């Protein structure tokens, strides 16, 4: 629901978790859910500006801050984020919405060795100039499971590689963002960090790549 409300105002709530569509804001806050875009937007902790909670004895703790920068005193809301309801029930929250990205590019790459993954992340993060929004590593067993019947997706890349990474960039200009991603891809190929890759050509392909990750 929050996603719909945000979208209607041209904004977005960046939390993207497996339980999207069924989980509640209270549950997201209580578990400090991170999700697929944690690299770019942080965890739920980073999306909550303020909240109200009710303690076991009925005391209402109100910390409905609306500012990003508020460095005065104790940050009481943090006590209720990620503590699974053990200190109180969250009854209201002020969420930080973000601008909708104007472009989204998704890339799947195959990687040979585990040690190459941090290097790949480093190069991608550096080359993508702040637009890197997801870097989801999938082990071979997982990849085979979600790309073999009865799973619905077909393998976009051969099933023989040890690791696969879904990489997403969300930016402000589709032409330059695409060119930047292609240039980053060329660099990691040249450096021998990836063995094979597929870059989504359109929104349908982009969704198909993400469907693999979600099909757990
Ligand atoms: C510790 C933890 C971390 C998770 N991190 C991720 C993640 O990074 N990515 C991902 O995809 N999924 C994650 N999940 C799974 C799923 O996204 C979360 O469980 C989901 O956000 C929970 O939302 P829900 O509404 O289904 O809550 P529920 O499953 O109903 O409850 C989850 C917990 O939150 C408490 N709770 C619920 N509502 C409130 C409230 N209003 N006030 C106080 N406490 C409340 C419950 O008591 C319970 O302890 C995580 C689960 C847990 C347990």
PDB file of C-alpha atoms and ligand atoms in Angstrom:
ATOM      1  CA  UNK A   1       0.000   0.000   0.000  1.00  0.00           C
ATOM      2  CA  UNK A   2       2.794   2.409   0.902  1.00  0.00           C
ATOM      3  CA  UNK A   3       4.375   1.743  -2.501  1.00  0.00           C
ATOM      4  CA  UNK A   4       1.143   2.681  -4.243  1.00  0.00           C
ATOM      5  CA  UNK A   5       0.727   5.884  -2.238  1.00  0.00           C
ATOM      6  CA  UNK A   6       4.346   6.856  -2.892  1.00  0.00           C
ATOM      7  CA  UNK A   7       4.092   6.082  -6.607  1.00  0.00           C
ATOM      8  CA  UNK A   8       0.991   8.218  -6.963  1.00  0.00           C
ATOM      9  CA  UNK A   9       3.107  11.146  -5.796  1.00  0.00           C
ATOM     10  CA  UNK A  10       5.994  10.297  -8.119  1.00  0.00           C
ATOM     11  CA  UNK A  11       8.025   8.961  -5.201  1.00  0.00           C
ATOM     12  CA  UNK A  12       9.006   5.527  -3.956  1.00  0.00           C
ATOM     13  CA  UNK A  13       9.523   3.602  -0.750  1.00  0.00           C
ATOM     14  CA  UNK A  14      12.794   1.853  -1.603  1.00  0.00           C
ATOM     15  CA  UNK A  15      12.485  -1.272   0.567  1.00  0.00           C
ATOM     16  CA  UNK A  16      12.307  -4.258  -1.803  1.00  0.00           C
ATOM     17  CA  UNK A  17      11.961  -7.523   0.121  1.00  0.00           C
ATOM     18  CA  UNK A  18      10.680 -10.999  -0.669  1.00  0.00           C
ATOM     19  CA  UNK A  19       7.632 -10.351   1.507  1.00  0.00           C
ATOM     20  CA  UNK A  20       6.651  -7.250  -0.501  1.00  0.00           C
ATOM     21  CA  UNK A  21       2.900  -7.135  -0.874  1.00  0.00           C
ATOM     22  CA  UNK A  22       2.207  -9.079   2.321  1.00  0.00           C
ATOM     23  CA  UNK A  23       4.405  -7.634   5.061  1.00  0.00           C
ATOM     24  CA  UNK A  24       3.418  -4.618   7.148  1.00  0.00           C
ATOM     25  CA  UNK A  25       5.397  -1.469   7.893  1.00  0.00           C
ATOM     26  CA  UNK A  26       5.347  -2.469  11.581  1.00  0.00           C
ATOM     27  CA  UNK A  27       6.866  -5.849  10.673  1.00  0.00           C
ATOM     28  CA  UNK A  28       9.487  -4.245   8.404  1.00  0.00           C
ATOM     29  CA  UNK A  29      10.480  -1.908  11.227  1.00  0.00           C
ATOM     30  CA  UNK A  30      10.490  -4.642  13.866  1.00  0.00           C
ATOM     31  CA  UNK A  31      12.804  -6.806  11.720  1.00  0.00           C
ATOM     32  CA  UNK A  32      14.847  -3.910  10.302  1.00  0.00           C
ATOM     33  CA  UNK A  33      14.373  -5.567   6.906  1.00  0.00           C
ATOM     34  CA  UNK A  34      17.057  -4.813   4.326  1.00  0.00           C
ATOM     35  CA  UNK A  35      16.120  -6.338   0.991  1.00  0.00           C
ATOM     36  CA  UNK A  36      17.594  -6.172  -2.493  1.00  0.00           C
ATOM     37  CA  UNK A  37      18.447  -2.476  -2.570  1.00  0.00           C
ATOM     38  CA  UNK A  38      20.160  -2.255   0.788  1.00  0.00           C
ATOM     39  CA  UNK A  39      23.439  -1.186  -0.843  1.00  0.00           C
ATOM     40  CA  UNK A  40      21.892   1.981  -2.177  1.00  0.00           C
ATOM     41  CA  UNK A  41      19.164   2.919   0.276  1.00  0.00           C
ATOM     42  CA  UNK A  42      20.205   1.163   3.472  1.00  0.00           C
ATOM     43  CA  UNK A  43      18.041  -0.928   5.766  1.00  0.00           C
ATOM     44  CA  UNK A  44      14.628  -0.054   7.158  1.00  0.00           C
ATOM     45  CA  UNK A  45      16.530   1.790   9.898  1.00  0.00           C
ATOM     46  CA  UNK A  46      17.613   4.271   7.224  1.00  0.00           C
ATOM     47  CA  UNK A  47      14.066   4.728   5.928  1.00  0.00           C
ATOM     48  CA  UNK A  48      12.387   5.586   9.221  1.00  0.00           C
ATOM     49  CA  UNK A  49      12.585   9.217  10.286  1.00  0.00           C
ATOM     50  CA  UNK A  50      10.317   8.904  13.279  1.00  0.00           C
ATOM     51  CA  UNK A  51       7.870   6.603  14.983  1.00  0.00           C
ATOM     52  CA  UNK A  52       5.422   6.119  17.796  1.00  0.00           C
ATOM     53  CA  UNK A  53       5.313   2.998  19.959  1.00  0.00           C
ATOM     54  CA  UNK A  54       3.204   1.722  22.820  1.00  0.00           C
ATOM     55  CA  UNK A  55       4.972  -0.029  25.682  1.00  0.00           C
ATOM     56  CA  UNK A  56       3.623  -3.015  27.632  1.00  0.00           C
ATOM     57  CA  UNK A  57       2.289  -0.753  30.421  1.00  0.00           C
ATOM     58  CA  UNK A  58       0.409   1.418  27.915  1.00  0.00           C
ATOM     59  CA  UNK A  59       2.916   4.271  27.837  1.00  0.00           C
ATOM     60  CA  UNK A  60       3.011   5.958  24.440  1.00  0.00           C
ATOM     61  CA  UNK A  61       6.525   6.835  23.273  1.00  0.00           C
ATOM     62  CA  UNK A  62       6.329   9.427  20.528  1.00  0.00           C
ATOM     63  CA  UNK A  63       9.322  10.251  18.407  1.00  0.00           C
ATOM     64  CA  UNK A  64       7.623  11.436  15.214  1.00  0.00           C
ATOM     65  CA  UNK A  65      10.621  13.260  13.787  1.00  0.00           C
ATOM     66  CA  UNK A  66      10.241  14.396  10.166  1.00  0.00           C
ATOM     67  CA  UNK A  67      13.713  15.704   9.449  1.00  0.00           C
ATOM     68  CA  UNK A  68      16.670  13.856   7.977  1.00  0.00           C
ATOM     69  CA  UNK A  69      19.105  15.859  10.038  1.00  0.00           C
ATOM     70  CA  UNK A  70      18.141  15.830  13.683  1.00  0.00           C
ATOM     71  CA  UNK A  71      21.128  15.432  15.933  1.00  0.00           C
ATOM     72  CA  UNK A  72      19.521  16.525  19.187  1.00  0.00           C
ATOM     73  CA  UNK A  73      19.422  14.111  22.112  1.00  0.00           C
ATOM     74  CA  UNK A  74      18.569  10.425  22.226  1.00  0.00           C
ATOM     75  CA  UNK A  75      17.295   8.776  19.067  1.00  0.00           C
ATOM     76  CA  UNK A  76      14.558   6.768  20.775  1.00  0.00           C
ATOM     77  CA  UNK A  77      13.112   5.308  17.591  1.00  0.00           C
ATOM     78  CA  UNK A  78      16.190   3.125  17.158  1.00  0.00           C
ATOM     79  CA  UNK A  79      15.130   1.107  20.224  1.00  0.00           C
ATOM     80  CA  UNK A  80      12.088  -0.159  18.332  1.00  0.00           C
ATOM     81  CA  UNK A  81      13.766  -0.800  14.972  1.00  0.00           C
ATOM     82  CA  UNK A  82      15.047  -4.357  14.602  1.00  0.00           C
ATOM     83  CA  UNK A  83      13.998  -5.441  18.084  1.00  0.00           C
ATOM     84  CA  UNK A  84      11.101  -7.610  16.890  1.00  0.00           C
ATOM     85  CA  UNK A  85       8.445  -5.972  19.038  1.00  0.00           C
ATOM     86  CA  UNK A  86      10.201  -6.932  22.269  1.00  0.00           C
ATOM     87  CA  UNK A  87      10.192  -3.352  23.615  1.00  0.00           C
ATOM     88  CA  UNK A  88       6.821  -2.157  22.330  1.00  0.00           C
ATOM     89  CA  UNK A  89       4.322  -2.130  19.495  1.00  0.00           C
ATOM     90  CA  UNK A  90       4.999   0.361  16.708  1.00  0.00           C
ATOM     91  CA  UNK A  91       1.760   2.242  16.036  1.00  0.00           C
ATOM     92  CA  UNK A  92       2.830   5.080  13.689  1.00  0.00           C
ATOM     93  CA  UNK A  93       5.865   5.883  11.594  1.00  0.00           C
ATOM     94  CA  UNK A  94       7.293   8.689   9.483  1.00  0.00           C
ATOM     95  CA  UNK A  95       8.960   7.122   6.447  1.00  0.00           C
ATOM     96  CA  UNK A  96      11.561   8.649   4.204  1.00  0.00           C
ATOM     97  CA  UNK A  97      10.437   8.371   0.578  1.00  0.00           C
ATOM     98  CA  UNK A  98      12.799   8.832  -2.355  1.00  0.00           C
ATOM     99  CA  UNK A  99      12.537  10.159  -5.877  1.00  0.00           C
ATOM    100  CA  UNK A 100      11.621   7.513  -8.445  1.00  0.00           C
ATOM    101  CA  UNK A 101      14.616   6.565 -10.583  1.00  0.00           C
ATOM    102  CA  UNK A 102      14.302   7.552 -14.244  1.00  0.00           C
ATOM    103  CA  UNK A 103      16.247   4.564 -15.450  1.00  0.00           C
ATOM    104  CA  UNK A 104      16.754   1.003 -14.238  1.00  0.00           C
ATOM    105  CA  UNK A 105      19.325  -1.310 -15.782  1.00  0.00           C
ATOM    106  CA  UNK A 106      19.709  -4.932 -14.754  1.00  0.00           C
ATOM    107  CA  UNK A 107      22.620  -7.179 -15.530  1.00  0.00           C
ATOM    108  CA  UNK A 108      23.326 -10.834 -14.730  1.00  0.00           C
ATOM    109  CA  UNK A 109      26.950 -11.946 -14.703  1.00  0.00           C
ATOM    110  CA  UNK A 110      28.673 -15.283 -14.148  1.00  0.00           C
ATOM    111  CA  UNK A 111      31.732 -15.406 -11.889  1.00  0.00           C
ATOM    112  CA  UNK A 112      34.314 -18.150 -11.438  1.00  0.00           C
ATOM    113  CA  UNK A 113      35.719 -17.605  -7.975  1.00  0.00           C
ATOM    114  CA  UNK A 114      34.317 -16.375  -4.673  1.00  0.00           C
ATOM    115  CA  UNK A 115      37.341 -14.079  -4.132  1.00  0.00           C
ATOM    116  CA  UNK A 116      36.422 -12.221  -7.326  1.00  0.00           C
ATOM    117  CA  UNK A 117      33.052 -11.123  -5.937  1.00  0.00           C
ATOM    118  CA  UNK A 118      34.311  -8.296  -3.657  1.00  0.00           C
ATOM    119  CA  UNK A 119      36.553  -7.025  -6.460  1.00  0.00           C
ATOM    120  CA  UNK A 120      33.614  -7.085  -8.869  1.00  0.00           C
ATOM    121  CA  UNK A 121      31.516  -5.139  -6.362  1.00  0.00           C
ATOM    122  CA  UNK A 122      34.306  -2.604  -5.908  1.00  0.00           C
ATOM    123  CA  UNK A 123      34.734  -1.989  -9.638  1.00  0.00           C
ATOM    124  CA  UNK A 124      30.989  -1.789 -10.275  1.00  0.00           C
ATOM    125  CA  UNK A 125      30.420   0.565  -7.354  1.00  0.00           C
ATOM    126  CA  UNK A 126      33.242   2.816  -8.494  1.00  0.00           C
ATOM    127  CA  UNK A 127      32.301   2.808 -12.180  1.00  0.00           C
ATOM    128  CA  UNK A 128      28.577   3.292 -11.698  1.00  0.00           C
ATOM    129  CA  UNK A 129      29.013   6.616  -9.941  1.00  0.00           C
ATOM    130  CA  UNK A 130      26.538   6.138  -7.100  1.00  0.00           C
ATOM    131  CA  UNK A 131      23.810   4.448  -9.163  1.00  0.00           C
ATOM    132  CA  UNK A 132      24.544   0.860  -8.100  1.00  0.00           C
ATOM    133  CA  UNK A 133      21.400  -0.279  -6.290  1.00  0.00           C
ATOM    134  CA  UNK A 134      21.670  -4.066  -6.080  1.00  0.00           C
ATOM    135  CA  UNK A 135      24.388  -6.695  -6.051  1.00  0.00           C
ATOM    136  CA  UNK A 136      22.746 -10.031  -5.327  1.00  0.00           C
ATOM    137  CA  UNK A 137      25.051 -13.037  -5.356  1.00  0.00           C
ATOM    138  CA  UNK A 138      23.546 -16.429  -6.207  1.00  0.00           C
ATOM    139  CA  UNK A 139      25.394 -19.710  -5.738  1.00  0.00           C
ATOM    140  CA  UNK A 140      25.316 -22.343  -8.502  1.00  0.00           C
ATOM    141  CA  UNK A 141      22.883 -24.616  -6.628  1.00  0.00           C
ATOM    142  CA  UNK A 142      20.430 -21.773  -6.157  1.00  0.00           C
ATOM    143  CA  UNK A 143      20.744 -20.668  -9.789  1.00  0.00           C
ATOM    144  CA  UNK A 144      20.138 -24.208 -11.085  1.00  0.00           C
ATOM    145  CA  UNK A 145      17.147 -24.618  -8.772  1.00  0.00           C
ATOM    146  CA  UNK A 146      15.427 -21.450  -9.981  1.00  0.00           C
ATOM    147  CA  UNK A 147      16.175 -22.019 -13.683  1.00  0.00           C
ATOM    148  CA  UNK A 148      15.244 -25.704 -13.998  1.00  0.00           C
ATOM    149  CA  UNK A 149      11.689 -27.038 -14.257  1.00  0.00           C
ATOM    150  CA  UNK A 150       9.363 -26.925 -12.386  1.00  0.00           C
ATOM    151  CA  UNK A 151      10.801 -23.419 -11.850  1.00  0.00           C
ATOM    152  CA  UNK A 152       9.315 -20.981 -14.345  1.00  0.00           C
ATOM    153  CA  UNK A 153      12.496 -19.252 -15.514  1.00  0.00           C
ATOM    154  CA  UNK A 154      14.849 -20.554 -18.188  1.00  0.00           C
ATOM    155  CA  UNK A 155      18.597 -20.092 -17.523  1.00  0.00           C
ATOM    156  CA  UNK A 156      19.680 -16.787 -19.116  1.00  0.00           C
ATOM    157  CA  UNK A 157      23.307 -17.949 -18.731  1.00  0.00           C
ATOM    158  CA  UNK A 158      24.775 -21.445 -18.808  1.00  0.00           C
ATOM    159  CA  UNK A 159      24.211 -23.368 -15.556  1.00  0.00           C
ATOM    160  CA  UNK A 160      27.863 -24.368 -15.114  1.00  0.00           C
ATOM    161  CA  UNK A 161      29.328 -21.296 -13.392  1.00  0.00           C
ATOM    162  CA  UNK A 162      29.971 -21.321  -9.630  1.00  0.00           C
ATOM    163  CA  UNK A 163      28.477 -17.861  -8.940  1.00  0.00           C
ATOM    164  CA  UNK A 164      26.013 -15.487 -10.537  1.00  0.00           C
ATOM    165  CA  UNK A 165      25.397 -11.870  -9.606  1.00  0.00           C
ATOM    166  CA  UNK A 166      22.344  -9.759 -10.331  1.00  0.00           C
ATOM    167  CA  UNK A 167      23.506  -6.183 -10.629  1.00  0.00           C
ATOM    168  CA  UNK A 168      21.157  -3.246 -10.844  1.00  0.00           C
ATOM    169  CA  UNK A 169      21.764   0.425 -11.486  1.00  0.00           C
ATOM    170  CA  UNK A 170      19.096   3.056 -10.908  1.00  0.00           C
ATOM    171  CA  UNK A 171      19.849   6.480 -12.237  1.00  0.00           C
ATOM    172  CA  UNK A 172      18.525   9.670 -13.724  1.00  0.00           C
ATOM    173  CA  UNK A 173      19.162   9.327 -17.462  1.00  0.00           C
ATOM    174  CA  UNK A 174      18.623   6.086 -19.357  1.00  0.00           C
ATOM    175  CA  UNK A 175      21.111   6.831 -22.136  1.00  0.00           C
ATOM    176  CA  UNK A 176      24.091   7.784 -20.013  1.00  0.00           C
ATOM    177  CA  UNK A 177      23.257   5.207 -17.316  1.00  0.00           C
ATOM    178  CA  UNK A 178      23.186   2.440 -19.909  1.00  0.00           C
ATOM    179  CA  UNK A 179      26.472   3.595 -21.432  1.00  0.00           C
ATOM    180  CA  UNK A 180      28.088   3.701 -17.981  1.00  0.00           C
ATOM    181  CA  UNK A 181      26.914   0.178 -17.190  1.00  0.00           C
ATOM    182  CA  UNK A 182      28.176  -1.130 -20.544  1.00  0.00           C
ATOM    183  CA  UNK A 183      31.531   0.488 -19.939  1.00  0.00           C
ATOM    184  CA  UNK A 184      31.707  -1.055 -16.442  1.00  0.00           C
ATOM    185  CA  UNK A 185      30.833  -4.430 -17.921  1.00  0.00           C
ATOM    186  CA  UNK A 186      33.582  -4.120 -20.523  1.00  0.00           C
ATOM    187  CA  UNK A 187      36.077  -3.314 -17.770  1.00  0.00           C
ATOM    188  CA  UNK A 188      35.168  -6.312 -15.591  1.00  0.00           C
ATOM    189  CA  UNK A 189      35.294  -8.610 -18.623  1.00  0.00           C
ATOM    190  CA  UNK A 190      38.723  -7.296 -19.517  1.00  0.00           C
ATOM    191  CA  UNK A 191      39.913  -7.747 -15.931  1.00  0.00           C
ATOM    192  CA  UNK A 192      38.763 -11.377 -16.052  1.00  0.00           C
ATOM    193  CA  UNK A 193      36.283 -10.859 -13.214  1.00  0.00           C
ATOM    194  CA  UNK A 194      33.277 -12.170 -15.138  1.00  0.00           C
ATOM    195  CA  UNK A 195      32.972 -15.091 -17.552  1.00  0.00           C
ATOM    196  CA  UNK A 196      29.636 -14.352 -19.177  1.00  0.00           C
ATOM    197  CA  UNK A 197      26.889 -11.765 -18.906  1.00  0.00           C
ATOM    198  CA  UNK A 198      23.424 -10.804 -20.034  1.00  0.00           C
ATOM    199  CA  UNK A 199      22.144  -7.249 -19.928  1.00  0.00           C
ATOM    200  CA  UNK A 200      18.358  -6.822 -19.912  1.00  0.00           C
ATOM    201  CA  UNK A 201      17.248  -5.120 -23.132  1.00  0.00           C
ATOM    202  CA  UNK A 202      13.826  -4.064 -21.918  1.00  0.00           C
ATOM    203  CA  UNK A 203      11.546  -3.986 -18.882  1.00  0.00           C
ATOM    204  CA  UNK A 204      10.183  -7.498 -19.537  1.00  0.00           C
ATOM    205  CA  UNK A 205      13.700  -8.976 -19.543  1.00  0.00           C
ATOM    206  CA  UNK A 206      14.587  -6.982 -16.476  1.00  0.00           C
ATOM    207  CA  UNK A 207      11.618  -8.467 -14.615  1.00  0.00           C
ATOM    208  CA  UNK A 208      12.516 -11.971 -15.799  1.00  0.00           C
ATOM    209  CA  UNK A 209      16.003 -11.643 -14.338  1.00  0.00           C
ATOM    210  CA  UNK A 210      14.605 -10.490 -11.010  1.00  0.00           C
ATOM    211  CA  UNK A 211      11.953 -13.238 -11.068  1.00  0.00           C
ATOM    212  CA  UNK A 212      14.785 -15.771 -10.688  1.00  0.00           C
ATOM    213  CA  UNK A 213      15.983 -14.111  -7.519  1.00  0.00           C
ATOM    214  CA  UNK A 214      12.449 -13.936  -6.121  1.00  0.00           C
ATOM    215  CA  UNK A 215      11.571 -17.530  -6.975  1.00  0.00           C
ATOM    216  CA  UNK A 216      12.777 -19.027  -3.702  1.00  0.00           C
TER     217      UNK A 216
HETATM  218  C1  LIG B   1      15.231 -10.465  11.946  1.00  0.00           C
HETATM  219  C2  LIG B   1      14.596 -10.529  10.576  1.00  0.00           C
HETATM  220  C3  LIG B   1      15.204  -9.824   9.521  1.00  0.00           C
HETATM  221  C4  LIG B   1      14.658  -9.892   8.230  1.00  0.00           C
HETATM  222  N1  LIG B   1      15.293  -9.241   7.215  1.00  0.00           N
HETATM  223  C5  LIG B   1      14.836  -9.393   5.941  1.00  0.00           C
HETATM  224  C6  LIG B   1      15.530  -8.822   4.846  1.00  0.00           C
HETATM  225  O1  LIG B   1      16.545  -8.172   5.029  1.00  0.00           O
HETATM  226  N2  LIG B   1      15.049  -9.029   3.590  1.00  0.00           N
HETATM  227  C7  LIG B   1      13.931  -9.753   3.369  1.00  0.00           C
HETATM  228  O2  LIG B   1      13.526  -9.948   2.218  1.00  0.00           O
HETATM  229  N3  LIG B   1      13.225 -10.267   4.398  1.00  0.00           N
HETATM  230  C8  LIG B   1      13.661 -10.127   5.658  1.00  0.00           C
HETATM  231  N4  LIG B   1      12.978 -10.714   6.690  1.00  0.00           N
HETATM  232  C9  LIG B   1      11.721 -11.412   6.370  1.00  0.00           C
HETATM  233  C10 LIG B   1      10.508 -10.431   6.171  1.00  0.00           C
HETATM  234  O3  LIG B   1      10.816  -9.397   5.283  1.00  0.00           O
HETATM  235  C11 LIG B   1      10.179  -9.762   7.455  1.00  0.00           C
HETATM  236  O4  LIG B   1       9.865 -10.813   8.298  1.00  0.00           O
HETATM  237  C12 LIG B   1       8.984  -8.803   7.259  1.00  0.00           C
HETATM  238  O5  LIG B   1       9.467  -7.474   7.135  1.00  0.00           O
HETATM  239  C13 LIG B   1       8.097  -8.911   8.418  1.00  0.00           C
HETATM  240  O6  LIG B   1       6.894  -8.201   8.173  1.00  0.00           O
HETATM  241  P1  LIG B   1       5.495  -8.805   8.651  1.00  0.00           P
HETATM  242  O7  LIG B   1       4.505  -7.701   8.585  1.00  0.00           O
HETATM  243  O8  LIG B   1       5.216 -10.037   7.877  1.00  0.00           O
HETATM  244  O9  LIG B   1       5.791  -9.125  10.188  1.00  0.00           O
HETATM  245  P2  LIG B   1       5.513 -10.450  11.015  1.00  0.00           P
HETATM  246  O10 LIG B   1       6.182 -11.616  10.358  1.00  0.00           O
HETATM  247  O11 LIG B   1       4.077 -10.516  11.325  1.00  0.00           O
HETATM  248  O12 LIG B   1       6.309 -10.110  12.342  1.00  0.00           O
HETATM  249  C14 LIG B   1       7.712 -10.085  12.351  1.00  0.00           C
HETATM  250  C15 LIG B   1       8.171  -9.576  13.716  1.00  0.00           C
HETATM  251  O13 LIG B   1       7.820  -8.213  13.831  1.00  0.00           O
HETATM  252  C16 LIG B   1       7.040  -8.008  14.998  1.00  0.00           C
HETATM  253  N5  LIG B   1       6.064  -6.970  14.660  1.00  0.00           N
HETATM  254  C17 LIG B   1       5.158  -6.980  13.640  1.00  0.00           C
HETATM  255  N6  LIG B   1       4.445  -5.836  13.631  1.00  0.00           N
HETATM  256  C18 LIG B   1       4.928  -5.079  14.660  1.00  0.00           C
HETATM  257  C19 LIG B   1       4.605  -3.791  15.169  1.00  0.00           C
HETATM  258  N7  LIG B   1       3.653  -3.028  14.632  1.00  0.00           N
HETATM  259  N8  LIG B   1       5.308  -3.337  16.239  1.00  0.00           N
HETATM  260  C20 LIG B   1       6.288  -4.095  16.811  1.00  0.00           C
HETATM  261  N9  LIG B   1       6.632  -5.319  16.374  1.00  0.00           N
HETATM  262  C21 LIG B   1       5.958  -5.803  15.322  1.00  0.00           C
HETATM  263  C22 LIG B   1       6.406  -9.356  15.310  1.00  0.00           C
HETATM  264  O14 LIG B   1       6.116  -9.463  16.682  1.00  0.00           O
HETATM  265  C23 LIG B   1       7.524 -10.290  14.899  1.00  0.00           C
HETATM  266  O15 LIG B   1       8.493 -10.403  15.916  1.00  0.00           O
HETATM  267  C24 LIG B   1      13.485 -10.654   7.994  1.00  0.00           C
HETATM  268  C25 LIG B   1      12.886 -11.343   9.059  1.00  0.00           C
HETATM  269  C26 LIG B   1      13.431 -11.281  10.328  1.00  0.00           C
HETATM  270  C27 LIG B   1      12.758 -12.057  11.457  1.00  0.00           C
END
